[in-house]
Amino acid sequence: MRLVIAMPCYDTVARETALSLSMLCFRLGQQPPEGLEWFGIDWRSSSNLPESRHVLAVRALEKHRATHILWVDSDMAFPKDALHRLLAHDRDIVGCNYPRRMPPHISSATDISGQPVKHSASGLESVSVIGFGVLLTRASVFTREYEMPLFSHHDEQGYCTEDVTFCKKVRASGLEIWVDHDLSREVRHVGSISLGHEQMEQAQ
């Protein structure tokens, strides 16, 4: 296994994210997952988030020869064993649900019926859309044939976030997307306040 931790950011990284990332890397050094050959961090600073995700995916494949990509946004806090728990699911795409930063703080993940994922769920759930805040993908996900650009702020319905366009295209290619509800409860979306599942509960 060759792992890239990919982080697009604008100009700063939240202190909670920096601490979470350092603890995760320490855990990787002390207790590496079975088969881990190499891991590294790659980041790109730009205001163009779709382009940054595309560039990071290409570099993971071509420069780092990655087998797995852990996507971490620069405003997320997560436990040090997050990667180990996501790897244990052995899925192509699996990640965390967390509240959107703008009120109402509804779920960043959408279930198969198109509704926000319930914060009270547990275990794994197949979803139609998931945010990239804390998301593990096999690198092979990005070697499939897709209509470009893979990441965009626009689809046939108008403006959307870039993770929505990604999820639509990979699901159309036959891949499933999964959310880990139990790990999600330990993840925070950091802004002027730190947002967790209690904010999603209030928004429902």
mmCIF file of C-alpha atoms in Angstrom:
data_model
loop_
_atom_site.group_PDB
_atom_site.id
_atom_site.type_symbol
_atom_site.label_atom_id
_atom_site.label_comp_id
_atom_site.label_asym_id
_atom_site.label_seq_id
_atom_site.Cartn_x
_atom_site.Cartn_y
_atom_site.Cartn_z
ATOM 1 C CA MET A 1 0.000 0.000 0.000
ATOM 2 C CA ARG A 2 1.193 3.484 -0.928
ATOM 3 C CA LEU A 3 -0.839 6.212 0.749
ATOM 4 C CA VAL A 4 -1.113 9.902 -0.092
ATOM 5 C CA ILE A 5 -2.846 12.253 2.323
ATOM 6 C CA ALA A 6 -4.193 14.905 -0.057
ATOM 7 C CA MET A 7 -5.145 18.336 1.268
ATOM 8 C CA PRO A 8 -6.430 21.183 -0.891
ATOM 9 C CA CYS A 9 -6.548 24.502 0.923
ATOM 10 C CA TYR A 10 -6.925 28.206 0.278
ATOM 11 C CA ASP A 11 -4.232 29.912 2.351
ATOM 12 C CA THR A 12 -4.474 28.503 5.879
ATOM 13 C CA VAL A 13 -4.999 25.214 7.701
ATOM 14 C CA ALA A 14 -7.117 25.174 10.862
ATOM 15 C CA ARG A 15 -5.124 24.423 14.010
ATOM 16 C CA GLU A 16 -7.508 21.555 14.833
ATOM 17 C CA THR A 17 -6.776 20.058 11.403
ATOM 18 C CA ALA A 18 -3.023 20.424 11.876
ATOM 19 C CA LEU A 19 -3.213 18.689 15.255
ATOM 20 C CA SER A 20 -5.438 15.898 13.901
ATOM 21 C CA LEU A 21 -3.114 15.346 10.956
ATOM 22 C CA SER A 22 0.008 15.237 13.117
ATOM 23 C CA MET A 23 -1.588 12.696 15.469
ATOM 24 C CA LEU A 24 -2.724 10.574 12.524
ATOM 25 C CA CYS A 25 0.794 10.572 11.051
ATOM 26 C CA PHE A 26 2.250 9.661 14.449
ATOM 27 C CA ARG A 27 -0.186 6.737 14.627
ATOM 28 C CA LEU A 28 0.872 5.661 11.123
ATOM 29 C CA GLY A 29 4.500 5.628 12.237
ATOM 30 C CA GLN A 30 3.827 3.747 15.458
ATOM 31 C CA GLN A 31 1.132 1.357 14.193
ATOM 32 C CA PRO A 32 1.197 1.252 10.386
ATOM 33 C CA PRO A 33 -1.670 -0.562 8.657
ATOM 34 C CA GLU A 34 -0.792 -3.981 7.301
ATOM 35 C CA GLY A 35 1.028 -3.710 3.990
ATOM 36 C CA LEU A 36 1.845 0.004 4.236
ATOM 37 C CA GLU A 37 4.973 0.573 2.144
ATOM 38 C CA TRP A 38 5.034 4.382 2.011
ATOM 39 C CA PHE A 39 2.936 7.380 2.954
ATOM 40 C CA GLY A 40 3.234 11.089 2.377
ATOM 41 C CA ILE A 41 1.295 14.345 2.467
ATOM 42 C CA ASP A 42 0.542 16.365 -0.651
ATOM 43 C CA TRP A 43 -1.220 19.709 -0.593
ATOM 44 C CA ARG A 44 -2.156 22.456 -3.028
ATOM 45 C CA SER A 45 -2.954 26.043 -2.112
ATOM 46 C CA SER A 46 -5.473 27.648 -4.484
ATOM 47 C CA SER A 47 -8.874 29.319 -4.480
ATOM 48 C CA ASN A 48 -9.939 26.920 -7.272
ATOM 49 C CA LEU A 49 -11.001 23.873 -5.267
ATOM 50 C CA PRO A 50 -12.141 21.666 -8.182
ATOM 51 C CA GLU A 51 -8.818 22.192 -9.937
ATOM 52 C CA SER A 52 -6.883 21.475 -6.739
ATOM 53 C CA ARG A 53 -8.666 18.151 -6.260
ATOM 54 C CA HIS A 54 -7.966 17.200 -9.878
ATOM 55 C CA VAL A 55 -4.270 18.112 -9.605
ATOM 56 C CA LEU A 56 -3.876 16.224 -6.326
ATOM 57 C CA ALA A 57 -5.531 13.115 -7.797
ATOM 58 C CA VAL A 58 -3.222 13.203 -10.841
ATOM 59 C CA ARG A 59 -0.125 13.687 -8.679
ATOM 60 C CA ALA A 60 -1.177 10.827 -6.405
ATOM 61 C CA LEU A 61 -1.269 8.508 -9.412
ATOM 62 C CA GLU A 62 1.627 9.745 -11.506
ATOM 63 C CA LYS A 63 4.098 11.191 -9.001
ATOM 64 C CA HIS A 64 3.500 9.152 -5.863
ATOM 65 C CA ARG A 65 2.222 5.913 -7.452
ATOM 66 C CA ALA A 66 -0.393 5.792 -4.706
ATOM 67 C CA THR A 67 -2.761 2.914 -4.130
ATOM 68 C CA HIS A 68 -4.904 4.900 -1.669
ATOM 69 C CA ILE A 69 -5.737 8.580 -1.176
ATOM 70 C CA LEU A 70 -6.932 9.978 2.130
ATOM 71 C CA TRP A 71 -8.621 13.290 1.354
ATOM 72 C CA VAL A 72 -8.512 15.741 4.257
ATOM 73 C CA ASP A 73 -9.933 19.250 4.012
ATOM 74 C CA SER A 74 -8.089 22.044 5.790
ATOM 75 C CA ASP A 75 -11.017 22.711 8.147
ATOM 76 C CA MET A 76 -11.618 19.227 9.581
ATOM 77 C CA ALA A 77 -10.812 17.618 12.932
ATOM 78 C CA PHE A 78 -10.747 13.834 13.261
ATOM 79 C CA PRO A 79 -9.419 11.046 15.530
ATOM 80 C CA LYS A 80 -5.912 9.687 15.095
ATOM 81 C CA ASP A 81 -7.198 6.239 14.093
ATOM 82 C CA ALA A 82 -9.513 7.585 11.368
ATOM 83 C CA LEU A 83 -7.446 6.118 8.538
ATOM 84 C CA HIS A 84 -7.141 2.691 10.162
ATOM 85 C CA ARG A 85 -10.911 2.542 10.648
ATOM 86 C CA LEU A 86 -11.669 3.592 7.074
ATOM 87 C CA LEU A 87 -9.156 1.088 5.667
ATOM 88 C CA ALA A 88 -10.771 -1.698 7.677
ATOM 89 C CA HIS A 89 -13.940 -1.364 5.589
ATOM 90 C CA ASP A 90 -12.067 -2.384 2.409
ATOM 91 C CA ARG A 91 -14.171 -0.145 0.130
ATOM 92 C CA ASP A 92 -13.320 1.892 -2.946
ATOM 93 C CA ILE A 93 -14.802 5.070 -1.488
ATOM 94 C CA VAL A 94 -15.650 5.486 2.194
ATOM 95 C CA GLY A 95 -15.717 8.557 4.379
ATOM 96 C CA CYS A 96 -17.394 10.639 7.020
ATOM 97 C CA ASN A 97 -20.578 12.632 7.289
ATOM 98 C CA TYR A 98 -20.340 16.053 8.925
ATOM 99 C CA PRO A 99 -22.402 19.251 9.084
ATOM 100 C CA ARG A 100 -22.139 21.898 6.424
ATOM 101 C CA ARG A 101 -20.599 25.109 7.704
ATOM 102 C CA MET A 102 -23.375 27.393 6.486
ATOM 103 C CA PRO A 103 -26.659 27.211 8.442
ATOM 104 C CA PRO A 104 -28.794 25.221 8.513
ATOM 105 C CA HIS A 105 -25.997 22.792 9.364
ATOM 106 C CA ILE A 106 -27.442 19.829 7.507
ATOM 107 C CA SER A 107 -25.582 16.663 6.626
ATOM 108 C CA SER A 108 -22.864 16.808 3.973
ATOM 109 C CA ALA A 109 -23.863 13.293 2.865
ATOM 110 C CA THR A 110 -27.013 12.426 0.932
ATOM 111 C CA ASP A 111 -28.672 9.019 1.038
ATOM 112 C CA ILE A 112 -29.748 6.987 -1.977
ATOM 113 C CA SER A 113 -33.179 8.655 -1.977
ATOM 114 C CA GLY A 114 -31.595 12.107 -2.151
ATOM 115 C CA GLN A 115 -32.253 13.111 1.451
ATOM 116 C CA PRO A 116 -29.642 14.271 3.998
ATOM 117 C CA VAL A 117 -28.180 11.288 5.837
ATOM 118 C CA LYS A 118 -29.562 10.882 9.353
ATOM 119 C CA HIS A 119 -27.019 11.754 12.026
ATOM 120 C CA SER A 120 -28.420 9.068 14.346
ATOM 121 C CA ALA A 121 -27.502 6.175 12.035
ATOM 122 C CA SER A 122 -24.717 3.689 12.797
ATOM 123 C CA GLY A 123 -22.503 1.302 10.871
ATOM 124 C CA LEU A 124 -21.912 1.670 7.127
ATOM 125 C CA GLU A 125 -24.421 3.099 4.668
ATOM 126 C CA SER A 126 -24.317 3.332 0.891
ATOM 127 C CA VAL A 127 -24.946 6.950 -0.111
ATOM 128 C CA SER A 128 -25.362 8.991 -3.279
ATOM 129 C CA VAL A 129 -23.198 11.953 -2.230
ATOM 130 C CA ILE A 130 -20.489 12.404 0.392
ATOM 131 C CA GLY A 131 -18.237 15.323 1.269
ATOM 132 C CA PHE A 132 -14.473 15.133 0.821
ATOM 133 C CA GLY A 133 -13.689 16.437 4.324
ATOM 134 C CA VAL A 134 -12.406 13.057 5.545
ATOM 135 C CA LEU A 135 -12.640 10.548 2.716
ATOM 136 C CA LEU A 136 -10.607 7.480 1.742
ATOM 137 C CA THR A 137 -10.497 6.408 -1.900
ATOM 138 C CA ARG A 138 -8.587 3.739 -3.699
ATOM 139 C CA ALA A 139 -6.414 5.436 -6.284
ATOM 140 C CA SER A 140 -7.913 3.141 -8.930
ATOM 141 C CA VAL A 141 -11.131 5.178 -8.631
ATOM 142 C CA PHE A 142 -9.366 7.892 -10.646
ATOM 143 C CA THR A 143 -8.163 5.579 -13.430
ATOM 144 C CA ARG A 144 -11.671 4.925 -14.764
ATOM 145 C CA GLU A 145 -13.169 6.683 -17.791
ATOM 146 C CA TYR A 146 -15.140 9.781 -16.824
ATOM 147 C CA GLU A 147 -16.439 12.836 -18.589
ATOM 148 C CA MET A 148 -14.113 15.700 -17.700
ATOM 149 C CA PRO A 149 -13.781 17.745 -15.637
ATOM 150 C CA LEU A 150 -14.230 15.215 -12.867
ATOM 151 C CA PHE A 151 -14.627 18.000 -10.294
ATOM 152 C CA SER A 152 -16.813 20.984 -11.138
ATOM 153 C CA HIS A 153 -19.067 23.523 -9.446
ATOM 154 C CA HIS A 154 -21.709 22.999 -12.132
ATOM 155 C CA ASP A 155 -23.827 20.108 -13.308
ATOM 156 C CA GLU A 156 -26.999 19.735 -15.366
ATOM 157 C CA GLN A 157 -29.032 21.272 -12.533
ATOM 158 C CA GLY A 158 -26.809 24.332 -12.110
ATOM 159 C CA TYR A 159 -24.407 25.291 -9.313
ATOM 160 C CA CYS A 160 -23.308 22.592 -6.882
ATOM 161 C CA THR A 161 -20.267 21.672 -4.832
ATOM 162 C CA GLU A 162 -17.438 19.797 -6.530
ATOM 163 C CA ASP A 163 -17.960 16.659 -4.443
ATOM 164 C CA VAL A 164 -21.489 16.353 -5.865
ATOM 165 C CA THR A 165 -20.231 16.192 -9.452
ATOM 166 C CA PHE A 166 -17.564 13.670 -8.425
ATOM 167 C CA CYS A 167 -20.075 11.426 -6.684
ATOM 168 C CA LYS A 168 -22.524 11.495 -9.589
ATOM 169 C CA LYS A 169 -19.847 10.436 -12.056
ATOM 170 C CA VAL A 170 -18.348 7.642 -9.983
ATOM 171 C CA ARG A 171 -21.777 6.208 -9.150
ATOM 172 C CA ALA A 172 -22.674 6.319 -12.846
ATOM 173 C CA SER A 173 -19.517 4.289 -13.490
ATOM 174 C CA GLY A 174 -20.792 1.547 -11.187
ATOM 175 C CA LEU A 175 -18.932 2.335 -7.952
ATOM 176 C CA GLU A 176 -20.601 2.567 -4.570
ATOM 177 C CA ILE A 177 -19.943 5.304 -2.015
ATOM 178 C CA TRP A 178 -20.079 4.553 1.700
ATOM 179 C CA VAL A 179 -20.305 6.582 4.894
ATOM 180 C CA ASP A 180 -18.997 5.376 8.271
ATOM 181 C CA HIS A 181 -21.594 6.704 10.706
ATOM 182 C CA ASP A 182 -19.716 5.767 13.870
ATOM 183 C CA LEU A 183 -16.497 7.503 12.846
ATOM 184 C CA SER A 184 -18.555 10.458 11.623
ATOM 185 C CA ARG A 185 -19.654 11.226 15.169
ATOM 186 C CA GLU A 186 -15.992 11.865 16.081
ATOM 187 C CA VAL A 187 -15.356 14.288 13.209
ATOM 188 C CA ARG A 188 -15.697 18.075 13.461
ATOM 189 C CA HIS A 189 -16.112 20.683 10.735
ATOM 190 C CA VAL A 190 -14.120 23.662 11.969
ATOM 191 C CA GLY A 191 -15.029 27.284 11.288
ATOM 192 C CA SER A 192 -15.651 30.237 13.544
ATOM 193 C CA ILE A 193 -17.248 27.521 15.677
ATOM 194 C CA SER A 194 -16.573 23.794 15.673
ATOM 195 C CA LEU A 195 -19.523 21.919 14.156
ATOM 196 C CA GLY A 196 -20.540 18.367 14.983
ATOM 197 C CA HIS A 197 -23.582 16.106 14.964
ATOM 198 C CA GLU A 198 -25.429 18.228 17.519
ATOM 199 C CA GLN A 199 -25.718 21.009 14.913
ATOM 200 C CA MET A 200 -27.137 18.569 12.358
ATOM 201 C CA GLU A 201 -29.671 17.399 14.940
ATOM 202 C CA GLN A 202 -30.818 20.986 15.481
ATOM 203 C CA ALA A 203 -31.119 21.505 11.719
ATOM 204 C CA GLN A 204 -33.458 18.537 11.200
#
